[in-house]
C-alpha positions as protocol buffer text, in pm:
chain_id: "A"
residue {
  index: 1
  type: MET
  ca { x: 5473 y: 6281 z: 7452 }
}
residue {
  index: 2
  type: THR
  ca { x: 5098 y: 6498 z: 7256 }
}
residue {
  index: 3
  type: GLU
  ca { x: 5096 y: 6814 z: 7367 }
}
residue {
  index: 4
  type: ARG
  ca { x: 4678 y: 6822 z: 7351 }
}
residue {
  index: 5
  type: MET
  ca { x: 4616 y: 7250 z: 7599 }
}
residue {
  index: 6
  type: ILE
  ca { x: 4294 y: 7259 z: 7767 }
}
residue {
  index: 7
  type: SER
  ca { x: 4146 y: 7615 z: 7810 }
}
residue {
  index: 8
  type: PHE
  ca { x: 4307 y: 7820 z: 8131 }
}
residue {
  index: 9
  type: SER
  ca { x: 4205 y: 8080 z: 8048 }
}
residue {
  index: 10
  type: ASP
  ca { x: 4298 y: 8455 z: 8247 }
}
residue {
  index: 11
  type: LYS
  ca { x: 3938 y: 8379 z: 8430 }
}
residue {
  index: 12
  type: ARG
  ca { x: 4092 y: 8040 z: 8514 }
}
residue {
  index: 13
  type: LYS
  ca { x: 4408 y: 8155 z: 8587 }
}
residue {
  index: 14
  type: GLN
  ca { x: 4233 y: 8351 z: 8864 }
}
residue {
  index: 15
  type: GLN
  ca { x: 3970 y: 8152 z: 8956 }
}
residue {
  index: 16
  type: MET
  ca { x: 4347 y: 7890 z: 9040 }
}
residue {
  index: 17
  type: THR
  ca { x: 4449 y: 8199 z: 9206 }
}
residue {
  index: 18
  type: ASP
  ca { x: 4185 y: 8209 z: 9397 }
}
residue {
  index: 19
  type: TYR
  ca { x: 4126 y: 7854 z: 9491 }
}
residue {
  index: 20
  type: SER
  ca { x: 4488 y: 7813 z: 9578 }
}
residue {
  index: 21
  type: LYS
  ca { x: 4453 y: 8169 z: 9899 }
}
residue {
  index: 22
  type: ASN
  ca { x: 4131 y: 8011 z: 10080 }
}
residue {
  index: 23
  type: HIS
  ca { x: 4338 y: 7619 z: 10029 }
}
residue {
  index: 24
  type: TYR
  ca { x: 4781 y: 7696 z: 10105 }
}
residue {
  index: 25
  type: GLY
  ca { x: 4795 y: 8103 z: 10221 }
}
residue {
  index: 26
  type: ASP
  ca { x: 4911 y: 8280 z: 9912 }
}
residue {
  index: 27
  type: ASN
  ca { x: 4810 y: 8416 z: 9567 }
}
residue {
  index: 28
  type: SER
  ca { x: 4915 y: 8193 z: 9236 }
}
residue {
  index: 29
  type: TRP
  ca { x: 4813 y: 7973 z: 8992 }
}
residue {
  index: 30
  type: GLU
  ca { x: 5190 y: 7861 z: 8946 }
}
residue {
  index: 31
  type: MET
  ca { x: 5345 y: 7577 z: 9056 }
}
residue {
  index: 32
  type: THR
  ca { x: 5701 y: 7649 z: 9124 }
}
residue {
  index: 33
  type: ASP
  ca { x: 5886 y: 7444 z: 9334 }
}
residue {
  index: 34
  type: PRO
  ca { x: 5717 y: 7109 z: 9276 }
}
residue {
  index: 35
  type: LYS
  ca { x: 5735 y: 6799 z: 9460 }
}
residue {
  index: 36
  type: THR
  ca { x: 5556 y: 6497 z: 9403 }
}
residue {
  index: 37
  type: VAL
  ca { x: 5369 y: 6317 z: 9169 }
}
residue {
  index: 38
  type: VAL
  ca { x: 5013 y: 6180 z: 9203 }
}
residue {
  index: 39
  type: TRP
  ca { x: 4839 y: 5890 z: 8970 }
}
residue {
  index: 40
  type: HIS
  ca { x: 4464 y: 5884 z: 8958 }
}
residue {
  index: 41
  type: TYR
  ca { x: 4217 y: 5699 z: 8652 }
}
residue {
  index: 42
  type: THR
  ca { x: 3946 y: 5806 z: 8493 }
}
residue {
  index: 43
  type: ALA
  ca { x: 3605 y: 5888 z: 8581 }
}
residue {
  index: 44
  type: GLY
  ca { x: 3499 y: 5738 z: 8213 }
}
residue {
  index: 45
  type: GLY
  ca { x: 3693 y: 5571 z: 7997 }
}
residue {
  index: 46
  type: SER
  ca { x: 3749 y: 5743 z: 7755 }
}
residue {
  index: 47
  type: PHE
  ca { x: 4021 y: 5996 z: 7712 }
}
residue {
  index: 48
  type: VAL
  ca { x: 3829 y: 6266 z: 7483 }
}
residue {
  index: 49
  type: GLY
  ca { x: 3540 y: 6209 z: 7766 }
}
residue {
  index: 50
  type: ALA
  ca { x: 3813 y: 6356 z: 8052 }
}
residue {
  index: 51
  type: TRP
  ca { x: 3943 y: 6597 z: 7777 }
}
residue {
  index: 52
  type: ASN
  ca { x: 3658 y: 6732 z: 7829 }
}
residue {
  index: 53
  type: THR
  ca { x: 3516 y: 6701 z: 8125 }
}
residue {
  index: 54
  type: PHE
  ca { x: 3891 y: 6942 z: 8207 }
}
residue {
  index: 55
  type: ASP
  ca { x: 3882 y: 7173 z: 7948 }
}
residue {
  index: 56
  type: ASP
  ca { x: 3562 y: 7309 z: 8090 }
}
residue {
  index: 57
  type: GLU
  ca { x: 3600 y: 7636 z: 8248 }
}
residue {
  index: 58
  type: THR
  ca { x: 3249 y: 7694 z: 8377 }
}
residue {
  index: 59
  type: ARG
  ca { x: 3242 y: 7389 z: 8580 }
}
residue {
  index: 60
  type: LYS
  ca { x: 3216 y: 7415 z: 8958 }
}
residue {
  index: 61
  type: VAL
  ca { x: 3363 y: 7170 z: 9186 }
}
residue {
  index: 62
  type: LYS
  ca { x: 3236 y: 7044 z: 9518 }
}
residue {
  index: 63
  type: GLY
  ca { x: 3065 y: 7428 z: 9527 }
}
residue {
  index: 64
  type: GLU
  ca { x: 3482 y: 7596 z: 9394 }
}
residue {
  index: 65
  type: TYR
  ca { x: 3605 y: 7724 z: 9134 }
}
residue {
  index: 66
  type: PRO
  ca { x: 3823 y: 7580 z: 8910 }
}
residue {
  index: 67
  type: ASN
  ca { x: 3732 y: 7300 z: 8708 }
}
residue {
  index: 68
  type: THR
  ca { x: 3920 y: 6967 z: 8881 }
}
residue {
  index: 69
  type: THR
  ca { x: 4277 y: 6927 z: 8565 }
}
residue {
  index: 70
  type: ALA
  ca { x: 4505 y: 6683 z: 8587 }
}
residue {
  index: 71
  type: HIS
  ca { x: 4918 y: 6762 z: 8428 }
}
residue {
  index: 72
  type: TYR
  ca { x: 4827 y: 6467 z: 8204 }
}
residue {
  index: 73
  type: ILE
  ca { x: 4604 y: 6224 z: 8037 }
}
residue {
  index: 74
  type: ILE
  ca { x: 4753 y: 5865 z: 7991 }
}
residue {
  index: 75
  type: ASP
  ca { x: 4495 y: 5724 z: 7747 }
}
residue {
  index: 76
  type: ARG
  ca { x: 4426 y: 5292 z: 7756 }
}
residue {
  index: 77
  type: ASP
  ca { x: 4692 y: 5216 z: 7451 }
}
residue {
  index: 78
  type: GLY
  ca { x: 4954 y: 5479 z: 7623 }
}
residue {
  index: 79
  type: ILE
  ca { x: 4951 y: 5722 z: 7458 }
}
residue {
  index: 80
  type: ILE
  ca { x: 5020 y: 6089 z: 7753 }
}
residue {
  index: 81
  type: TYR
  ca { x: 4893 y: 6371 z: 7704 }
}
residue {
  index: 82
  type: GLN
  ca { x: 5002 y: 6649 z: 7798 }
}
residue {
  index: 83
  type: ILE
  ca { x: 4709 y: 6936 z: 7832 }
}
residue {
  index: 84
  type: ILE
  ca { x: 4873 y: 7217 z: 8092 }
}
residue {
  index: 85
  type: PRO
  ca { x: 5235 y: 7318 z: 8126 }
}
residue {
  index: 86
  type: GLU
  ca { x: 5417 y: 7204 z: 8407 }
}
residue {
  index: 87
  type: ASN
  ca { x: 5437 y: 7487 z: 8540 }
}
residue {
  index: 88
  type: TYR
  ca { x: 5097 y: 7546 z: 8628 }
}
residue {
  index: 89
  type: ARG
  ca { x: 4878 y: 7419 z: 8926 }
}
residue {
  index: 90
  type: GLY
  ca { x: 4590 y: 7204 z: 8888 }
}
residue {
  index: 91
  type: ARG
  ca { x: 4299 y: 7138 z: 9056 }
}
residue {
  index: 92
  type: HIS
  ca { x: 4293 y: 6729 z: 9137 }
}
residue {
  index: 93
  type: THR
  ca { x: 4440 y: 6641 z: 9500 }
}
residue {
  index: 94
  type: ILE
  ca { x: 4348 y: 6868 z: 9786 }
}
residue {
  index: 95
  type: GLY
  ca { x: 4599 y: 7000 z: 9967 }
}
residue {
  index: 96
  type: LEU
  ca { x: 4864 y: 6909 z: 9749 }
}
residue {
  index: 97
  type: ASN
  ca { x: 4796 y: 7107 z: 9398 }
}
residue {
  index: 98
  type: HIS
  ca { x: 4997 y: 7427 z: 9493 }
}
residue {
  index: 99
  type: THR
  ca { x: 5337 y: 7131 z: 9514 }
}
residue {
  index: 100
  type: SER
  ca { x: 5173 y: 6784 z: 9232 }
}
residue {
  index: 101
  type: PHE
  ca { x: 5153 y: 6661 z: 8934 }
}
residue {
  index: 102
  type: GLY
  ca { x: 4836 y: 6518 z: 8845 }
}
residue {
  index: 103
  type: ILE
  ca { x: 4915 y: 6166 z: 8602 }
}
residue {
  index: 104
  type: GLU
  ca { x: 4516 y: 6053 z: 8474 }
}
residue {
  index: 105
  type: LEU
  ca { x: 4546 y: 5681 z: 8371 }
}
residue {
  index: 106
  type: VAL
  ca { x: 4178 y: 5698 z: 8173 }
}
residue {
  index: 107
  type: GLY
  ca { x: 3966 y: 5360 z: 8331 }
}
residue {
  index: 108
  type: GLU
  ca { x: 3701 y: 5202 z: 8208 }
}
residue {
  index: 109
  type: ASN
  ca { x: 3383 y: 5235 z: 8303 }
}
residue {
  index: 110
  type: SER
  ca { x: 3302 y: 4875 z: 8459 }
}
residue {
  index: 111
  type: GLY
  ca { x: 3519 y: 4647 z: 8649 }
}
residue {
  index: 112
  type: VAL
  ca { x: 3706 y: 4650 z: 8858 }
}
residue {
  index: 113
  type: ILE
  ca { x: 3968 y: 4969 z: 8736 }
}
residue {
  index: 114
  type: GLU
  ca { x: 4223 y: 4985 z: 8925 }
}
residue {
  index: 115
  type: LYS
  ca { x: 4283 y: 4608 z: 8809 }
}
residue {
  index: 116
  type: ARG
  ca { x: 4220 y: 4743 z: 8467 }
}
residue {
  index: 117
  type: ILE
  ca { x: 4430 y: 4952 z: 8454 }
}
residue {
  index: 118
  type: ASN
  ca { x: 4725 y: 4685 z: 8647 }
}
residue {
  index: 119
  type: ASP
  ca { x: 4710 y: 4479 z: 8368 }
}
residue {
  index: 120
  type: ASN
  ca { x: 4696 y: 4733 z: 8025 }
}
residue {
  index: 121
  type: THR
  ca { x: 5134 y: 4671 z: 8092 }
}
residue {
  index: 122
  type: LEU
  ca { x: 5137 y: 5053 z: 7784 }
}
residue {
  index: 123
  type: GLN
  ca { x: 4909 y: 5254 z: 8020 }
}
residue {
  index: 124
  type: ILE
  ca { x: 5156 y: 5186 z: 8290 }
}
residue {
  index: 125
  type: GLN
  ca { x: 5460 y: 5141 z: 8153 }
}
residue {
  index: 126
  type: SER
  ca { x: 5364 y: 5510 z: 7983 }
}
residue {
  index: 127
  type: ALA
  ca { x: 5234 y: 5631 z: 8286 }
}
residue {
  index: 128
  type: ILE
  ca { x: 5638 y: 5514 z: 8464 }
}
residue {
  index: 129
  type: LYS
  ca { x: 5817 y: 5639 z: 8285 }
}
residue {
  index: 130
  type: LEU
  ca { x: 5620 y: 5949 z: 8250 }
}
residue {
  index: 131
  type: THR
  ca { x: 5686 y: 5980 z: 8595 }
}
residue {
  index: 132
  type: LYS
  ca { x: 6091 y: 5845 z: 8570 }
}
residue {
  index: 133
  type: TYR
  ca { x: 6061 y: 6240 z: 8337 }
}
residue {
  index: 134
  type: LEU
  ca { x: 5909 y: 6422 z: 8631 }
}
residue {
  index: 135
  type: GLN
  ca { x: 6157 y: 6280 z: 8919 }
}
residue {
  index: 136
  type: SER
  ca { x: 6444 y: 6312 z: 8673 }
}
residue {
  index: 137
  type: LYS
  ca { x: 6400 y: 6647 z: 8635 }
}
residue {
  index: 138
  type: TYR
  ca { x: 6158 y: 6807 z: 8950 }
}
residue {
  index: 139
  type: SER
  ca { x: 6539 y: 6573 z: 9243 }
}
residue {
  index: 140
  type: ILE
  ca { x: 6096 y: 6452 z: 9322 }
}
residue {
  index: 141
  type: ALA
  ca { x: 6192 y: 6099 z: 9507 }
}
residue {
  index: 142
  type: THR
  ca { x: 5980 y: 5798 z: 9468 }
}
residue {
  index: 143
  type: GLU
  ca { x: 5836 y: 5859 z: 9839 }
}
residue {
  index: 144
  type: ASN
  ca { x: 5575 y: 6088 z: 9677 }
}
residue {
  index: 145
  type: VAL
  ca { x: 5452 y: 5946 z: 9389 }
}
residue {
  index: 146
  type: ILE
  ca { x: 5120 y: 5869 z: 9559 }
}
residue {
  index: 147
  type: GLY
  ca { x: 4797 y: 5750 z: 9491 }
}
residue {
  index: 148
  type: HIS
  ca { x: 4516 y: 5978 z: 9505 }
}
residue {
  index: 149
  type: ALA
  ca { x: 4426 y: 5745 z: 9803 }
}
residue {
  index: 150
  type: GLU
  ca { x: 4731 y: 5856 z: 9969 }
}
residue {
  index: 151
  type: ALA
  ca { x: 4763 y: 6219 z: 9923 }
}
residue {
  index: 152
  type: ASN
  ca { x: 4588 y: 6326 z: 10303 }
}
residue {
  index: 153
  type: GLY
  ca { x: 4893 y: 6074 z: 10469 }
}
residue {
  index: 154
  type: SER
  ca { x: 5156 y: 6282 z: 10259 }
}
residue {
  index: 155
  type: SER
  ca { x: 5353 y: 6465 z: 10460 }
}
residue {
  index: 156
  type: LEU
  ca { x: 5372 y: 6817 z: 10159 }
}
residue {
  index: 157
  type: PHE
  ca { x: 4953 y: 6770 z: 10264 }
}
residue {
  index: 158
  type: ARG
  ca { x: 4879 y: 7173 z: 10339 }
}
residue {
  index: 159
  type: ASP
  ca { x: 4496 y: 7251 z: 10391 }
}
residue {
  index: 160
  type: ILE
  ca { x: 4423 y: 7580 z: 10561 }
}
residue {
  index: 161
  type: SER
  ca { x: 4075 y: 7524 z: 10485 }
}
residue {
  index: 162
  type: GLY
  ca { x: 4033 y: 7196 z: 10658 }
}
residue {
  index: 163
  type: LYS
  ca { x: 3957 y: 7023 z: 10323 }
}
residue {
  index: 164
  type: LYS
  ca { x: 4068 y: 6629 z: 10303 }
}
residue {
  index: 165
  type: ASN
  ca { x: 4054 y: 6390 z: 9991 }
}
residue {
  index: 166
  type: ASP
  ca { x: 3740 y: 6115 z: 9995 }
}
residue {
  index: 167
  type: HIS
  ca { x: 3875 y: 5975 z: 9662 }
}
residue {
  index: 168
  type: THR
  ca { x: 3979 y: 5627 z: 9722 }
}
residue {
  index: 169
  type: ASP
  ca { x: 4172 y: 5603 z: 9353 }
}
residue {
  index: 170
  type: MET
  ca { x: 4542 y: 5386 z: 9292 }
}
residue {
  index: 171
  type: ALA
  ca { x: 4502 y: 5270 z: 9567 }
}
residue {
  index: 172
  type: PRO
  ca { x: 4840 y: 5229 z: 9817 }
}
residue {
  index: 173
  type: SER
  ca { x: 4842 y: 4878 z: 9738 }
}
residue {
  index: 174
  type: LEU
  ca { x: 4891 y: 4929 z: 9318 }
}
residue {
  index: 175
  type: MET
  ca { x: 5065 y: 5209 z: 9438 }
}
residue {
  index: 176
  type: ASN
  ca { x: 5315 y: 5032 z: 9681 }
}
residue {
  index: 177
  type: LYS
  ca { x: 5430 y: 4740 z: 9306 }
}
residue {
  index: 178
  type: ILE
  ca { x: 5460 y: 5079 z: 9127 }
}
residue {
  index: 179
  type: ARG
  ca { x: 5704 y: 5314 z: 9402 }
}
residue {
  index: 180
  type: ASN
  ca { x: 5862 y: 4915 z: 9341 }
}
residue {
  index: 181
  type: GLN
  ca { x: 5891 y: 4971 z: 8979 }
}
residue {
  index: 182
  type: LEU
  ca { x: 6092 y: 5385 z: 9073 }
}
residue {
  index: 183
  type: LYS
  ca { x: 6319 y: 5293 z: 9251 }
}
């Protein structure tokens, strides 16, 4: 695993605190009780592009700060990059940011992204290895390893503002295969 941390200044910490108050009813930018791992894929086709997007502290998403970020990005060659500390809240999944790790798999700009990711043995095996590490370290149950598309149905989902996820990345069919490999 390689560390390549994005900017997470005091300004961003305050933005995450404000976001947490509006969505979870608490005043924290830290994650103290992780229970979920959420898999995503990037909209762009490179690690650098994803890293640059997540590093931008001036970007609003759906009208509010902070910008999105996950904890990890896994490049197509299987290299795992940690981009924020595990005890920080990332903004990657509505309703679960307060209790989940985000893992982004670098996608490609063309074709069926999930199929290309699923066919990339290096990337999938790295994601499984990272997920097993997080499960072991934080006692995360396999049923709480989900794709972004499954977030609204999670028993841990909570958003007091009433927002829901509209993403379809990492569909249940792919995540069922992943969960079977994690057992």
